[in-house]
Every structure is written in C-alpha cells, then in structure tokens.
C-alpha cells in the first residue's frame, strides 16, 4: 500500500511544522507540476495556502520520489510513479 509514502509525509510534516497536505502540495510544486487541491472550507483553503512560500530541499523531494516509485500498487494519475 501507500504506507511508506504516508510515513515519510508524516515525518517531514512534523520536522517542518507543516501538515501532510502542505508537504504533498509543496512536493508537486517542487516537481514543476500544478497541483489543484480541493478545499471545502476556509480552514482547508488556508492550509493549502500554507504550502507556498517555502520549498522542500532536494533530499526531501528525492525521498518522496523514491517512496512513490516503490509503491506496489499504482495510484491513479500519480505522475511521481512514472519511471
């Protein structure tokens, strides 16, 4: 499953004092993609905005990439699993 990737998202979120969704959105931005996160509440919109104005470092991006490539079951439309 996706647990190894979720574990890395959790560790990075705690280390950077961000949410897992902020880490995921920033990861997309670091990969020069345009994420389209959903927000049903003002709180979710504010959390999404917290993904900008900073950048994951190269090692963090590479660690997330490795975890995504190592997933045993492909995720729908996950551009990070492209080998």
PDB file of N, CA and C in Angstrom:
ATOM      1  N   UNK A   1       0.808  -1.182   0.000  1.00  0.00           N
ATOM      2  CA  UNK A   1       0.000   0.000   0.000  1.00  0.00           C
ATOM      3  C   UNK A   1       0.860   1.258   0.000  1.00  0.00           C
ATOM      4  N   UNK A   2       0.227   2.320   0.341  1.00  0.00           N
ATOM      5  CA  UNK A   2       0.870   3.639   0.312  1.00  0.00           C
ATOM      6  C   UNK A   2       1.511   4.015   1.644  1.00  0.00           C
ATOM      7  N   UNK A   3       1.532   3.100   2.595  1.00  0.00           N
ATOM      8  CA  UNK A   3       2.011   3.439   3.935  1.00  0.00           C
ATOM      9  C   UNK A   3       3.437   3.986   3.977  1.00  0.00           C
ATOM     10  N   UNK A   4       4.391   3.432   3.211  1.00  0.00           N
ATOM     11  CA  UNK A   4       5.747   4.011   3.253  1.00  0.00           C
ATOM     12  C   UNK A   4       5.765   5.500   2.852  1.00  0.00           C
ATOM     13  N   UNK A   5       4.996   5.848   1.849  1.00  0.00           N
ATOM     14  CA  UNK A   5       4.918   7.245   1.414  1.00  0.00           C
ATOM     15  C   UNK A   5       4.239   8.095   2.489  1.00  0.00           C
ATOM     16  N   UNK A   6       3.167   7.582   3.059  1.00  0.00           N
ATOM     17  CA  UNK A   6       2.465   8.310   4.120  1.00  0.00           C
ATOM     18  C   UNK A   6       3.359   8.514   5.337  1.00  0.00           C
ATOM     19  N   UNK A   7       4.194   7.515   5.636  1.00  0.00           N
ATOM     20  CA  UNK A   7       5.119   7.642   6.768  1.00  0.00           C
ATOM     21  C   UNK A   7       6.111   8.774   6.541  1.00  0.00           C
ATOM     22  N   UNK A   8       6.632   8.879   5.327  1.00  0.00           N
ATOM     23  CA  UNK A   8       7.584   9.946   5.004  1.00  0.00           C
ATOM     24  C   UNK A   8       6.889  11.306   5.053  1.00  0.00           C
ATOM     25  N   UNK A   9       5.675  11.382   4.515  1.00  0.00           N
ATOM     26  CA  UNK A   9       4.919  12.630   4.591  1.00  0.00           C
ATOM     27  C   UNK A   9       4.728  13.045   6.047  1.00  0.00           C
ATOM     28  N   UNK A  10       4.435  12.082   6.913  1.00  0.00           N
ATOM     29  CA  UNK A  10       4.216  12.365   8.324  1.00  0.00           C
ATOM     30  C   UNK A  10       5.494  12.878   8.994  1.00  0.00           C
ATOM     31  N   UNK A  11       6.607  12.226   8.734  1.00  0.00           N
ATOM     32  CA  UNK A  11       7.882  12.650   9.336  1.00  0.00           C
ATOM     33  C   UNK A  11       8.257  14.057   8.868  1.00  0.00           C
ATOM     34  N   UNK A  12       8.155  14.288   7.566  1.00  0.00           N
ATOM     35  CA  UNK A  12       8.506  15.611   7.039  1.00  0.00           C
ATOM     36  C   UNK A  12       7.565  16.683   7.596  1.00  0.00           C
ATOM     37  N   UNK A  13       6.293  16.359   7.689  1.00  0.00           N
ATOM     38  CA  UNK A  13       5.326  17.323   8.224  1.00  0.00           C
ATOM     39  C   UNK A  13       5.696  17.712   9.654  1.00  0.00           C
ATOM     40  N   UNK A  14       6.045  16.730  10.462  1.00  0.00           N
ATOM     41  CA  UNK A  14       6.426  17.024  11.847  1.00  0.00           C
ATOM     42  C   UNK A  14       7.735  17.808  11.909  1.00  0.00           C
ATOM     43  N   UNK A  15       8.706  17.410  11.079  1.00  0.00           N
ATOM     44  CA  UNK A  15      10.003  18.098  11.071  1.00  0.00           C
ATOM     45  C   UNK A  15       9.883  19.560  10.646  1.00  0.00           C
ATOM     46  N   UNK A  16       8.985  19.824   9.699  1.00  0.00           N
ATOM     47  CA  UNK A  16       8.859  21.176   9.137  1.00  0.00           C
ATOM     48  C   UNK A  16       7.696  21.966   9.732  1.00  0.00           C
ATOM     49  N   UNK A  17       7.007  21.374  10.684  1.00  0.00           N
ATOM     50  CA  UNK A  17       5.834  22.002  11.293  1.00  0.00           C
ATOM     51  C   UNK A  17       4.808  22.387  10.231  1.00  0.00           C
ATOM     52  N   UNK A  18       4.532  21.452   9.344  1.00  0.00           N
ATOM     53  CA  UNK A  18       3.544  21.616   8.278  1.00  0.00           C
ATOM     54  C   UNK A  18       2.584  20.434   8.342  1.00  0.00           C
ATOM     55  N   UNK A  19       1.506  20.504   7.587  1.00  0.00           N
ATOM     56  CA  UNK A  19       0.592  19.367   7.500  1.00  0.00           C
ATOM     57  C   UNK A  19       1.051  18.438   6.376  1.00  0.00           C
ATOM     58  N   UNK A  20       0.558  17.221   6.394  1.00  0.00           N
ATOM     59  CA  UNK A  20       0.901  16.293   5.313  1.00  0.00           C
ATOM     60  C   UNK A  20       0.432  16.833   3.971  1.00  0.00           C
ATOM     61  N   UNK A  21      -0.729  17.469   3.934  1.00  0.00           N
ATOM     62  CA  UNK A  21      -1.210  18.014   2.664  1.00  0.00           C
ATOM     63  C   UNK A  21      -0.322  19.156   2.182  1.00  0.00           C
ATOM     64  N   UNK A  22       0.198  19.972   3.101  1.00  0.00           N
ATOM     65  CA  UNK A  22       1.119  21.038   2.701  1.00  0.00           C
ATOM     66  C   UNK A  22       2.404  20.456   2.126  1.00  0.00           C
ATOM     67  N   UNK A  23       2.884  19.369   2.722  1.00  0.00           N
ATOM     68  CA  UNK A  23       4.076  18.700   2.188  1.00  0.00           C
ATOM     69  C   UNK A  23       3.785  18.162   0.794  1.00  0.00           C
ATOM     70  N   UNK A  24       2.638  17.513   0.623  1.00  0.00           N
ATOM     71  CA  UNK A  24       2.280  16.931  -0.675  1.00  0.00           C
ATOM     72  C   UNK A  24       2.131  18.001  -1.753  1.00  0.00           C
ATOM     73  N   UNK A  25       1.475  19.101  -1.416  1.00  0.00           N
ATOM     74  CA  UNK A  25       1.301  20.186  -2.395  1.00  0.00           C
ATOM     75  C   UNK A  25       2.655  20.797  -2.744  1.00  0.00           C
ATOM     76  N   UNK A  26       3.496  21.019  -1.741  1.00  0.00           N
ATOM     77  CA  UNK A  26       4.811  21.595  -1.998  1.00  0.00           C
ATOM     78  C   UNK A  26       5.667  20.650  -2.838  1.00  0.00           C
ATOM     79  N   UNK A  27       5.550  19.355  -2.594  1.00  0.00           N
ATOM     80  CA  UNK A  27       6.258  18.350  -3.392  1.00  0.00           C
ATOM     81  C   UNK A  27       5.868  18.508  -4.855  1.00  0.00           C
ATOM     82  N   UNK A  28       4.583  18.657  -5.119  1.00  0.00           N
ATOM     83  CA  UNK A  28       4.129  18.873  -6.500  1.00  0.00           C
ATOM     84  C   UNK A  28       4.774  20.127  -7.084  1.00  0.00           C
ATOM     85  N   UNK A  29       4.780  21.200  -6.315  1.00  0.00           N
ATOM     86  CA  UNK A  29       5.371  22.453  -6.797  1.00  0.00           C
ATOM     87  C   UNK A  29       6.863  22.291  -7.079  1.00  0.00           C
ATOM     88  N   UNK A  30       7.552  21.536  -6.226  1.00  0.00           N
ATOM     89  CA  UNK A  30       8.988  21.285  -6.432  1.00  0.00           C
ATOM     90  C   UNK A  30       9.251  20.468  -7.695  1.00  0.00           C
ATOM     91  N   UNK A  31       8.247  19.731  -8.138  1.00  0.00           N
ATOM     92  CA  UNK A  31       8.381  18.902  -9.338  1.00  0.00           C
ATOM     93  C   UNK A  31       7.876  19.639 -10.579  1.00  0.00           C
ATOM     94  N   UNK A  32       7.657  20.953 -10.438  1.00  0.00           N
ATOM     95  CA  UNK A  32       7.165  21.802 -11.536  1.00  0.00           C
ATOM     96  C   UNK A  32       5.830  21.324 -12.099  1.00  0.00           C
ATOM     97  N   UNK A  33       4.978  20.819 -11.220  1.00  0.00           N
ATOM     98  CA  UNK A  33       3.614  20.486 -11.616  1.00  0.00           C
ATOM     99  C   UNK A  33       2.685  21.510 -10.985  1.00  0.00           C
ATOM    100  N   UNK A  34       1.473  21.539 -11.447  1.00  0.00           N
ATOM    101  CA  UNK A  34       0.491  22.472 -10.912  1.00  0.00           C
ATOM    102  C   UNK A  34      -0.574  21.665 -10.178  1.00  0.00           C
ATOM    103  N   UNK A  35      -0.465  21.591  -8.855  1.00  0.00           N
ATOM    104  CA  UNK A  35      -1.470  20.854  -8.092  1.00  0.00           C
ATOM    105  C   UNK A  35      -2.786  21.626  -8.066  1.00  0.00           C
ATOM    106  N   UNK A  36      -3.876  20.899  -8.025  1.00  0.00           N
ATOM    107  CA  UNK A  36      -5.191  21.517  -7.905  1.00  0.00           C
ATOM    108  C   UNK A  36      -5.846  20.922  -6.658  1.00  0.00           C
ATOM    109  N   UNK A  37      -5.450  21.435  -5.494  1.00  0.00           N
ATOM    110  CA  UNK A  37      -6.013  20.890  -4.260  1.00  0.00           C
ATOM    111  C   UNK A  37      -7.442  21.379  -4.047  1.00  0.00           C
ATOM    112  N   UNK A  38      -8.254  20.522  -3.506  1.00  0.00           N
ATOM    113  CA  UNK A  38      -9.620  20.912  -3.196  1.00  0.00           C
ATOM    114  C   UNK A  38      -9.689  21.522  -1.811  1.00  0.00           C
ATOM    115  N   UNK A  39     -10.673  22.361  -1.617  1.00  0.00           N
ATOM    116  CA  UNK A  39     -10.908  22.957  -0.306  1.00  0.00           C
ATOM    117  C   UNK A  39     -12.410  23.190  -0.161  1.00  0.00           C
ATOM    118  N   UNK A  40     -12.977  22.564   0.831  1.00  0.00           N
ATOM    119  CA  UNK A  40     -14.411  22.735   1.082  1.00  0.00           C
ATOM    120  C   UNK A  40     -14.687  23.765   2.168  1.00  0.00           C
ATOM    121  N   UNK A  41     -13.650  24.092   2.919  1.00  0.00           N
ATOM    122  CA  UNK A  41     -13.823  25.059   3.999  1.00  0.00           C
ATOM    123  C   UNK A  41     -12.728  26.115   3.920  1.00  0.00           C
ATOM    124  N   UNK A  42     -12.956  27.219   4.598  1.00  0.00           N
ATOM    125  CA  UNK A  42     -11.942  28.275   4.663  1.00  0.00           C
ATOM    126  C   UNK A  42     -10.677  27.750   5.329  1.00  0.00           C
ATOM    127  N   UNK A  43     -10.835  26.915   6.341  1.00  0.00           N
ATOM    128  CA  UNK A  43      -9.672  26.331   7.022  1.00  0.00           C
ATOM    129  C   UNK A  43      -8.833  25.489   6.060  1.00  0.00           C
ATOM    130  N   UNK A  44      -9.482  24.698   5.216  1.00  0.00           N
ATOM    131  CA  UNK A  44      -8.744  23.895   4.239  1.00  0.00           C
ATOM    132  C   UNK A  44      -8.043  24.784   3.223  1.00  0.00           C
ATOM    133  N   UNK A  45      -8.698  25.852   2.798  1.00  0.00           N
ATOM    134  CA  UNK A  45      -8.072  26.783   1.848  1.00  0.00           C
ATOM    135  C   UNK A  45      -6.839  27.429   2.467  1.00  0.00           C
ATOM    136  N   UNK A  46      -6.952  27.820   3.728  1.00  0.00           N
ATOM    137  CA  UNK A  46      -5.802  28.423   4.414  1.00  0.00           C
ATOM    138  C   UNK A  46      -4.667  27.417   4.553  1.00  0.00           C
ATOM    139  N   UNK A  47      -5.026  26.173   4.848  1.00  0.00           N
ATOM    140  CA  UNK A  47      -3.989  25.142   4.965  1.00  0.00           C
ATOM    141  C   UNK A  47      -3.283  24.950   3.627  1.00  0.00           C
ATOM    142  N   UNK A  48      -4.046  24.920   2.539  1.00  0.00           N
ATOM    143  CA  UNK A  48      -3.446  24.774   1.209  1.00  0.00           C
ATOM    144  C   UNK A  48      -2.486  25.922   0.908  1.00  0.00           C
ATOM    145  N   UNK A  49      -2.871  27.134   1.272  1.00  0.00           N
ATOM    146  CA  UNK A  49      -2.007  28.298   1.033  1.00  0.00           C
ATOM    147  C   UNK A  49      -0.696  28.159   1.805  1.00  0.00           C
ATOM    148  N   UNK A  50      -0.727  27.445   2.929  1.00  0.00           N
ATOM    149  CA  UNK A  50       0.482  27.224   3.718  1.00  0.00           C
ATOM    150  C   UNK A  50       1.519  26.354   3.026  1.00  0.00           C
ATOM    151  N   UNK A  51       1.181  25.845   1.843  1.00  0.00           N
ATOM    152  CA  UNK A  51       2.129  25.036   1.084  1.00  0.00           C
ATOM    153  C   UNK A  51       3.046  25.882   0.210  1.00  0.00           C
ATOM    154  N   UNK A  52       2.785  27.183   0.142  1.00  0.00           N
ATOM    155  CA  UNK A  52       3.618  28.052  -0.691  1.00  0.00           C
ATOM    156  C   UNK A  52       4.470  28.960   0.186  1.00  0.00           C
ATOM    157  N   UNK A  53       5.483  29.549  -0.431  1.00  0.00           N
ATOM    158  CA  UNK A  53       6.366  30.464   0.287  1.00  0.00           C
ATOM    159  C   UNK A  53       7.564  29.775   0.914  1.00  0.00           C
ATOM    160  N   UNK A  54       7.728  28.498   0.662  1.00  0.00           N
ATOM    161  CA  UNK A  54       8.861  27.717   1.155  1.00  0.00           C
ATOM    162  C   UNK A  54       9.026  26.533   0.203  1.00  0.00           C
ATOM    163  N   UNK A  55      10.145  25.823   0.322  1.00  0.00           N
ATOM    164  CA  UNK A  55      10.417  24.698  -0.573  1.00  0.00           C
ATOM    165  C   UNK A  55      11.041  23.542   0.192  1.00  0.00           C
ATOM    166  N   UNK A  56      10.596  22.351  -0.143  1.00  0.00           N
ATOM    167  CA  UNK A  56      11.278  21.152   0.345  1.00  0.00           C
ATOM    168  C   UNK A  56      12.690  21.152  -0.222  1.00  0.00           C
ATOM    169  N   UNK A  57      13.655  20.654   0.533  1.00  0.00           N
ATOM    170  CA  UNK A  57      15.002  20.587  -0.040  1.00  0.00           C
ATOM    171  C   UNK A  57      15.111  19.367  -0.960  1.00  0.00           C
ATOM    172  N   UNK A  58      16.183  19.343  -1.723  1.00  0.00           N
ATOM    173  CA  UNK A  58      16.387  18.305  -2.744  1.00  0.00           C
ATOM    174  C   UNK A  58      16.314  16.901  -2.155  1.00  0.00           C
ATOM    175  N   UNK A  59      16.910  16.693  -0.991  1.00  0.00           N
ATOM    176  CA  UNK A  59      16.900  15.365  -0.374  1.00  0.00           C
ATOM    177  C   UNK A  59      15.495  14.926   0.009  1.00  0.00           C
ATOM    178  N   UNK A  60      14.694  15.856   0.479  1.00  0.00           N
ATOM    179  CA  UNK A  60      13.311  15.540   0.840  1.00  0.00           C
ATOM    180  C   UNK A  60      12.505  15.139  -0.392  1.00  0.00           C
ATOM    181  N   UNK A  61      12.678  15.895  -1.470  1.00  0.00           N
ATOM    182  CA  UNK A  61      11.976  15.587  -2.725  1.00  0.00           C
ATOM    183  C   UNK A  61      12.390  14.205  -3.220  1.00  0.00           C
ATOM    184  N   UNK A  62      13.687  13.923  -3.175  1.00  0.00           N
ATOM    185  CA  UNK A  62      14.175  12.618  -3.633  1.00  0.00           C
ATOM    186  C   UNK A  62      13.636  11.488  -2.767  1.00  0.00           C
ATOM    187  N   UNK A  63      13.532  11.711  -1.465  1.00  0.00           N
ATOM    188  CA  UNK A  63      12.999  10.681  -0.570  1.00  0.00           C
ATOM    189  C   UNK A  63      11.531  10.401  -0.881  1.00  0.00           C
ATOM    190  N   UNK A  64      10.760  11.446  -1.125  1.00  0.00           N
ATOM    191  CA  UNK A  64       9.361  11.269  -1.507  1.00  0.00           C
ATOM    192  C   UNK A  64       9.246  10.573  -2.857  1.00  0.00           C
ATOM    193  N   UNK A  65      10.106  10.949  -3.806  1.00  0.00           N
ATOM    194  CA  UNK A  65      10.107  10.307  -5.127  1.00  0.00           C
ATOM    195  C   UNK A  65      10.374   8.812  -5.012  1.00  0.00           C
ATOM    196  N   UNK A  66      11.381   8.452  -4.226  1.00  0.00           N
ATOM    197  CA  UNK A  66      11.720   7.030  -4.040  1.00  0.00           C
ATOM    198  C   UNK A  66      10.552   6.262  -3.439  1.00  0.00           C
ATOM    199  N   UNK A  67       9.924   6.853  -2.450  1.00  0.00           N
ATOM    200  CA  UNK A  67       8.789   6.191  -1.808  1.00  0.00           C
ATOM    201  C   UNK A  67       7.640   6.012  -2.800  1.00  0.00           C
ATOM    202  N   UNK A  68       7.380   7.019  -3.619  1.00  0.00           N
ATOM    203  CA  UNK A  68       6.297   6.923  -4.608  1.00  0.00           C
ATOM    204  C   UNK A  68       6.602   5.861  -5.651  1.00  0.00           C
ATOM    205  N   UNK A  69       7.848   5.812  -6.100  1.00  0.00           N
ATOM    206  CA  UNK A  69       8.223   4.803  -7.104  1.00  0.00           C
ATOM    207  C   UNK A  69       8.187   3.391  -6.531  1.00  0.00           C
ATOM    208  N   UNK A  70       8.362   3.258  -5.223  1.00  0.00           N
ATOM    209  CA  UNK A  70       8.393   1.949  -4.596  1.00  0.00           C
ATOM    210  C   UNK A  70       7.034   1.399  -4.220  1.00  0.00           C
ATOM    211  N   UNK A  71       5.970   2.157  -4.460  1.00  0.00           N
ATOM    212  CA  UNK A  71       4.643   1.668  -4.110  1.00  0.00           C
ATOM    213  C   UNK A  71       4.284   0.451  -4.956  1.00  0.00           C
ATOM    214  N   UNK A  72       3.727  -0.546  -4.310  1.00  0.00           N
ATOM    215  CA  UNK A  72       3.411  -1.790  -5.012  1.00  0.00           C
ATOM    216  C   UNK A  72       2.165  -1.668  -5.882  1.00  0.00           C
ATOM    217  N   UNK A  73       1.274  -0.771  -5.530  1.00  0.00           N
ATOM    218  CA  UNK A  73       0.057  -0.581  -6.306  1.00  0.00           C
ATOM    219  C   UNK A  73       0.050   0.834  -6.855  1.00  0.00           C
ATOM    220  N   UNK A  74      -0.023   0.971  -8.169  1.00  0.00           N
ATOM    221  CA  UNK A  74      -0.012   2.320  -8.738  1.00  0.00           C
ATOM    222  C   UNK A  74      -1.202   3.137  -8.266  1.00  0.00           C
ATOM    223  N   UNK A  75      -0.935   4.400  -8.049  1.00  0.00           N
ATOM    224  CA  UNK A  75      -2.005   5.325  -7.682  1.00  0.00           C
ATOM    225  C   UNK A  75      -2.525   5.979  -8.954  1.00  0.00           C
ATOM    226  N   UNK A  76      -3.806   6.204  -9.019  1.00  0.00           N
ATOM    227  CA  UNK A  76      -4.411   6.795 -10.211  1.00  0.00           C
ATOM    228  C   UNK A  76      -3.837   8.189 -10.441  1.00  0.00           C
ATOM    229  N   UNK A  77      -3.357   8.410 -11.637  1.00  0.00           N
ATOM    230  CA  UNK A  77      -2.830   9.703 -12.080  1.00  0.00           C
ATOM    231  C   UNK A  77      -1.719  10.235 -11.194  1.00  0.00           C
ATOM    232  N   UNK A  78      -0.876   9.359 -10.680  1.00  0.00           N
ATOM    233  CA  UNK A  78       0.255   9.791  -9.856  1.00  0.00           C
ATOM    234  C   UNK A  78       1.467   9.951 -10.771  1.00  0.00           C
ATOM    235  N   UNK A  79       1.753  11.195 -11.147  1.00  0.00           N
ATOM    236  CA  UNK A  79       2.852  11.458 -12.075  1.00  0.00           C
ATOM    237  C   UNK A  79       4.205  11.117 -11.458  1.00  0.00           C
ATOM    238  N   UNK A  80       4.251  10.972 -10.123  1.00  0.00           N
ATOM    239  CA  UNK A  80       5.518  10.680  -9.477  1.00  0.00           C
ATOM    240  C   UNK A  80       5.874   9.209  -9.520  1.00  0.00           C
ATOM    241  N   UNK A  81       4.971   8.370 -10.048  1.00  0.00           N
ATOM    242  CA  UNK A  81       5.277   6.951 -10.182  1.00  0.00           C
ATOM    243  C   UNK A  81       5.740   6.621 -11.594  1.00  0.00           C
ATOM    244  N   UNK A  82       5.918   7.610 -12.417  1.00  0.00           N
ATOM    245  CA  UNK A  82       6.391   7.390 -13.771  1.00  0.00           C
ATOM    246  C   UNK A  82       7.867   7.059 -13.733  1.00  0.00           C
ATOM    247  N   UNK A  83       8.214   5.934 -14.283  1.00  0.00           N
ATOM    248  CA  UNK A  83       9.623   5.501 -14.268  1.00  0.00           C
ATOM    249  C   UNK A  83      10.307   5.878 -15.556  1.00  0.00           C
TER     250      UNK A  83
END
